[in-house]
Amino acid sequence: MIAKSLRSLLLLAALAVSATPSRHLMAADSFHDSFEAFDTTIWGVNYANNTPPATPGNVLRIQDIDDVSYLNLRRAATGDPEPGSANAFVYYKGTSDFAPGGQIADFNLDLVIRIGEKGGSSDSMGVAFRMSTQSYSATKTGYYLGIDGSGSTARLALYQNPGNHTVGTTTPLTSSTLTGGLELDVDYILKLRAEGSTIEASLWKPNEETAIATLSISDATYLDAGYWGLRTNFTNGGTSVYYRDLTAAAIPEPSTVALASLALGGMLLLKLRHRQ
């Protein structure tokens, strides 16, 4: 009788797991891009004011540095032989289970990011997430995690509403000054974790055991799944950022984890009872 009831409970748990909404997915669902090419089936791009630059290839391109491929986003300085002036939101539009419809709420992300040129202290580059639209300039909900400023005043900062974000004018939700300042041509590792109202981020130099910036906040303003991707906010010419080796993994809903644990635990118990 007990075994029969337990089997029924396990069946209900398995059905509940399979019926869990796909807005949050199991942690096994992940995504990786080393940017050896710009795959237009995975990534889309929108520019500030919905105005593509006259020469898009001078603003967004794949570029090799020491035989390593990077996605380069740049704003040319005055007189640059390759002129190009536009800010961009490179948004995920893949159709994998990682982010159905290009949207996700809870996830971990690791991104290698290198600053090649820095035009001024009001420039910013980073990751936008939980955004309500794929537009760059429209007022929208969501968050933006950016590396702001330059030199010893550089910081890691988290903002709401990326479309309204301006370095030096918009007050971030929280920020952390970079220990040792911001250096050019260094492959920093940007880590982001968004789970419910908890948002945590850190920035690391290669081969270092301590992060040079960390931030953590609880903010329940935007919890729903939204669009995500790479974003720049360059106000000065002569600014360039390189993105490489992006890895992201969805975080499952607690209820899904609990049900899966119940199912696995129950199956083990039934197996042990059967052996007895």
Coordinates of C-alpha atoms in Angstrom, one line a residue:
M1 CA 0.0 0.0 0.0
I2 CA 2.8 2.4 0.9
A3 CA 4.8 1.5 -2.2
K4 CA 1.7 2.1 -4.3
S5 CA 1.1 5.5 -2.8
L6 CA 4.8 6.4 -3.2
R7 CA 4.6 5.5 -6.9
S8 CA 1.6 7.7 -7.3
L9 CA 3.4 10.6 -5.7
L10 CA 6.4 10.1 -7.9
L11 CA 4.2 10.1 -11.0
L12 CA 2.6 13.4 -9.9
A13 CA 6.1 14.9 -9.3
A14 CA 7.3 13.8 -12.7
L15 CA 4.2 15.3 -14.4
A16 CA 4.7 18.6 -12.4
V17 CA 8.3 18.8 -13.5
S18 CA 7.4 18.2 -17.2
A19 CA 4.6 20.9 -16.9
T20 CA 6.8 23.5 -15.3
P21 CA 6.6 26.8 -17.4
S22 CA 9.6 27.2 -19.7
R23 CA 10.3 30.8 -18.5
H24 CA 13.0 29.4 -16.2
L25 CA 14.8 26.3 -17.3
M26 CA 17.0 23.6 -15.8
A27 CA 20.6 24.6 -15.1
A28 CA 21.7 22.1 -17.8
D29 CA 20.4 24.5 -20.4
S30 CA 23.3 26.7 -21.4
F31 CA 24.8 28.8 -24.2
H32 CA 28.3 29.5 -25.4
D33 CA 29.8 31.7 -28.1
S34 CA 33.5 32.2 -28.7
F35 CA 32.7 34.9 -31.4
E36 CA 34.8 33.2 -34.2
A37 CA 32.1 34.7 -36.4
F38 CA 29.0 36.9 -36.0
D39 CA 26.1 34.4 -36.3
T40 CA 23.0 36.3 -37.4
T41 CA 20.8 33.4 -36.5
I42 CA 21.8 33.8 -32.8
W43 CA 22.5 37.6 -32.5
G44 CA 20.6 40.6 -33.7
V45 CA 21.8 44.2 -33.5
N46 CA 19.9 47.5 -32.9
Y47 CA 21.6 50.9 -32.9
A48 CA 21.0 54.1 -30.9
N49 CA 18.0 56.0 -32.2
N50 CA 17.3 53.1 -34.5
T51 CA 19.9 54.6 -36.9
P52 CA 22.5 52.2 -38.3
P53 CA 25.9 53.8 -39.0
A54 CA 26.8 54.6 -42.6
T55 CA 29.5 51.9 -42.4
P56 CA 28.2 49.2 -40.0
G57 CA 31.3 47.0 -40.5
N58 CA 33.4 49.8 -38.9
V59 CA 31.2 49.7 -35.7
L60 CA 30.5 46.0 -35.2
R61 CA 32.9 43.4 -36.5
I62 CA 34.9 40.2 -35.7
Q63 CA 38.5 41.0 -35.2
D64 CA 41.5 38.8 -34.4
I65 CA 44.0 39.8 -31.7
D66 CA 47.0 37.5 -31.4
D67 CA 45.1 34.8 -33.3
V68 CA 42.1 35.0 -31.0
S69 CA 38.7 36.1 -32.3
Y70 CA 36.7 38.9 -30.6
L71 CA 33.5 40.7 -31.2
N72 CA 34.6 44.3 -31.5
L73 CA 32.2 47.2 -30.9
R74 CA 33.7 50.7 -31.4
R75 CA 33.1 54.4 -31.9
A76 CA 35.8 55.9 -34.1
A77 CA 37.7 59.0 -33.2
T78 CA 37.6 62.1 -35.4
G79 CA 39.8 61.5 -38.4
D80 CA 39.9 57.7 -38.0
P81 CA 40.6 56.1 -41.4
E82 CA 37.7 53.7 -40.6
P83 CA 34.9 56.1 -39.5
G84 CA 31.9 54.8 -37.6
S85 CA 29.8 56.3 -34.9
A86 CA 27.0 54.4 -33.2
N87 CA 26.1 52.7 -30.0
A88 CA 24.7 49.2 -30.2
F89 CA 22.7 46.6 -28.4
V90 CA 23.7 43.1 -29.6
Y91 CA 20.7 41.0 -28.4
Y92 CA 20.3 37.3 -28.2
K93 CA 17.6 35.9 -30.6
G94 CA 18.5 32.2 -30.6
T95 CA 15.8 29.6 -30.5
S96 CA 17.4 27.1 -28.1
D97 CA 15.9 26.0 -24.9
F98 CA 18.3 28.2 -23.0
A99 CA 16.2 31.4 -23.6
P100 CA 13.0 30.6 -25.6
G101 CA 12.0 33.5 -27.8
G102 CA 15.3 35.2 -26.8
Q103 CA 14.2 35.9 -23.3
I104 CA 15.3 34.7 -19.9
A105 CA 15.0 35.8 -16.3
D106 CA 17.4 33.8 -14.0
F107 CA 20.9 32.9 -15.2
N108 CA 24.6 32.9 -14.6
L109 CA 26.9 34.5 -17.1
D110 CA 30.7 34.6 -17.6
L111 CA 32.1 37.0 -20.3
V112 CA 35.6 37.9 -21.3
I113 CA 35.7 41.6 -22.0
R114 CA 38.7 43.7 -23.1
I115 CA 38.9 47.5 -23.4
G116 CA 40.9 48.4 -26.5
E117 CA 40.5 52.2 -26.4
K118 CA 38.8 54.5 -23.9
G119 CA 37.7 57.9 -25.2
G120 CA 36.6 59.3 -21.8
S121 CA 35.1 58.8 -18.3
S122 CA 31.5 58.8 -19.5
D123 CA 31.9 55.7 -21.7
S124 CA 30.4 52.4 -20.7
M125 CA 30.2 48.8 -21.9
G126 CA 28.6 45.7 -20.6
V127 CA 25.5 43.4 -20.5
A128 CA 21.8 44.3 -20.5
F129 CA 19.2 41.8 -19.3
R130 CA 15.5 41.3 -18.5
M131 CA 14.8 44.0 -21.0
S132 CA 11.2 44.5 -22.3
T133 CA 12.3 45.3 -25.9
Q134 CA 15.2 44.7 -28.2
S135 CA 15.5 48.4 -29.0
Y136 CA 18.5 50.4 -28.0
S137 CA 17.1 53.8 -27.3
A138 CA 13.4 53.2 -26.3
T139 CA 12.5 53.6 -22.7
K140 CA 12.3 50.1 -21.4
T141 CA 12.4 48.1 -18.3
G142 CA 15.3 45.9 -17.3
Y143 CA 18.9 46.2 -16.0
Y144 CA 22.3 47.1 -17.4
L145 CA 25.6 46.0 -15.8
G146 CA 28.4 48.1 -17.1
I147 CA 32.0 49.0 -16.8
D148 CA 32.0 52.8 -16.4
G149 CA 34.7 55.4 -16.5
S150 CA 38.4 55.2 -17.1
G151 CA 41.6 54.7 -15.2
S152 CA 41.5 55.0 -11.4
T153 CA 37.8 56.2 -11.4
A154 CA 36.5 53.2 -13.3
R155 CA 33.7 51.2 -11.7
L156 CA 31.4 48.3 -12.1
A157 CA 27.8 49.6 -11.9
L158 CA 24.3 48.3 -12.1
Y159 CA 21.5 50.4 -13.5
Q160 CA 17.8 50.1 -14.1
N161 CA 16.1 51.0 -17.5
P162 CA 19.1 50.8 -19.9
G163 CA 17.4 53.1 -22.4
N164 CA 17.7 56.0 -19.9
H165 CA 21.2 55.2 -18.8
T166 CA 23.9 58.0 -19.0
V167 CA 27.2 57.7 -17.1
G168 CA 27.7 60.6 -14.7
T169 CA 24.0 61.6 -14.9
T170 CA 22.1 58.4 -14.0
T171 CA 22.5 57.2 -10.5
P172 CA 23.2 53.4 -10.4
L173 CA 21.4 51.0 -8.1
T174 CA 24.9 50.0 -6.8
S175 CA 28.5 50.2 -7.9
S176 CA 32.0 49.1 -7.0
T177 CA 35.2 50.9 -7.9
L178 CA 37.8 48.8 -9.7
T179 CA 40.8 48.0 -7.5
G180 CA 43.8 49.2 -9.4
G181 CA 41.7 51.0 -12.0
L182 CA 40.9 50.0 -15.5
E183 CA 43.7 48.9 -17.8
L184 CA 43.6 48.6 -21.6
D185 CA 44.2 45.4 -23.5
V186 CA 43.5 43.1 -20.5
D187 CA 41.1 40.2 -20.8
Y188 CA 38.8 40.8 -17.8
I189 CA 36.3 38.3 -16.8
L190 CA 32.8 39.7 -16.0
K191 CA 30.6 37.4 -13.9
L192 CA 26.9 38.0 -13.5
R193 CA 24.2 36.1 -11.5
A194 CA 20.6 37.1 -11.7
E195 CA 18.2 35.0 -9.6
G196 CA 14.9 36.4 -8.6
S197 CA 15.5 39.7 -6.8
T198 CA 19.1 38.9 -6.2
I199 CA 21.7 40.3 -8.6
E200 CA 25.4 39.7 -8.1
A201 CA 28.3 40.7 -10.2
S202 CA 32.1 40.7 -10.1
L203 CA 35.0 41.6 -12.4
W204 CA 38.3 39.7 -12.4
K205 CA 41.7 40.0 -13.9
P206 CA 43.1 36.8 -15.5
N207 CA 44.9 34.5 -13.1
E208 CA 44.0 36.5 -10.0
E209 CA 42.3 34.9 -7.0
T210 CA 40.5 38.0 -5.8
A211 CA 37.9 40.0 -7.8
I212 CA 38.8 43.7 -8.5
A213 CA 35.1 44.7 -8.1
T214 CA 32.1 43.0 -6.6
L215 CA 28.5 44.1 -6.1
S216 CA 25.3 42.6 -4.8
I217 CA 21.8 43.9 -4.4
S218 CA 18.2 42.8 -3.9
D219 CA 15.9 44.5 -6.3
A220 CA 12.4 43.1 -7.2
T221 CA 11.5 45.8 -9.7
Y222 CA 12.0 43.6 -12.8
L223 CA 11.6 39.8 -12.2
D224 CA 10.1 38.6 -15.5
A225 CA 12.0 37.1 -18.4
G226 CA 13.3 39.6 -20.9
Y227 CA 15.8 40.2 -23.7
W228 CA 19.5 40.2 -23.0
G229 CA 22.7 40.9 -24.7
L230 CA 25.8 43.1 -25.1
R231 CA 25.5 46.9 -24.9
T232 CA 27.7 49.9 -25.4
N233 CA 27.1 53.5 -24.4
F234 CA 30.0 55.5 -25.9
T235 CA 29.8 59.3 -25.7
N236 CA 33.4 59.8 -26.8
G237 CA 35.2 59.0 -30.1
G238 CA 38.1 56.6 -29.9
T239 CA 36.4 54.0 -27.7
S240 CA 36.5 50.3 -28.5
V241 CA 35.5 47.1 -26.6
Y242 CA 36.1 43.5 -27.4
Y243 CA 33.8 40.7 -26.2
R244 CA 35.0 37.0 -26.3
D245 CA 34.0 33.7 -24.9
L246 CA 30.5 34.2 -23.5
T247 CA 29.0 31.4 -21.4
A248 CA 25.6 31.5 -19.8
A249 CA 23.5 28.9 -18.0
A250 CA 19.8 29.1 -16.9
I251 CA 19.0 28.8 -13.2
P252 CA 16.0 26.5 -12.6
E253 CA 13.0 27.5 -10.5
P254 CA 13.2 26.3 -6.9
S255 CA 10.0 24.4 -7.3
T256 CA 11.4 22.5 -10.3
V257 CA 14.5 21.6 -8.3
A258 CA 12.4 20.4 -5.4
L259 CA 10.2 18.3 -7.5
A260 CA 13.1 16.8 -9.4
S261 CA 14.8 16.0 -6.0
L262 CA 11.6 14.4 -4.8
A263 CA 11.3 12.3 -7.9
L264 CA 15.0 11.1 -7.7
G265 CA 14.9 10.5 -4.0
G266 CA 11.7 8.5 -4.3
M267 CA 13.0 6.4 -7.1
L268 CA 16.1 5.6 -5.0
L269 CA 13.8 4.7 -2.0
L270 CA 11.7 2.4 -4.2
K271 CA 14.9 0.7 -5.5
L272 CA 16.1 0.1 -2.0
R273 CA 12.8 -1.3 -0.9
H274 CA 12.7 -3.6 -3.9
R275 CA 16.2 -4.9 -3.0
Q276 CA 15.0 -5.7 0.5

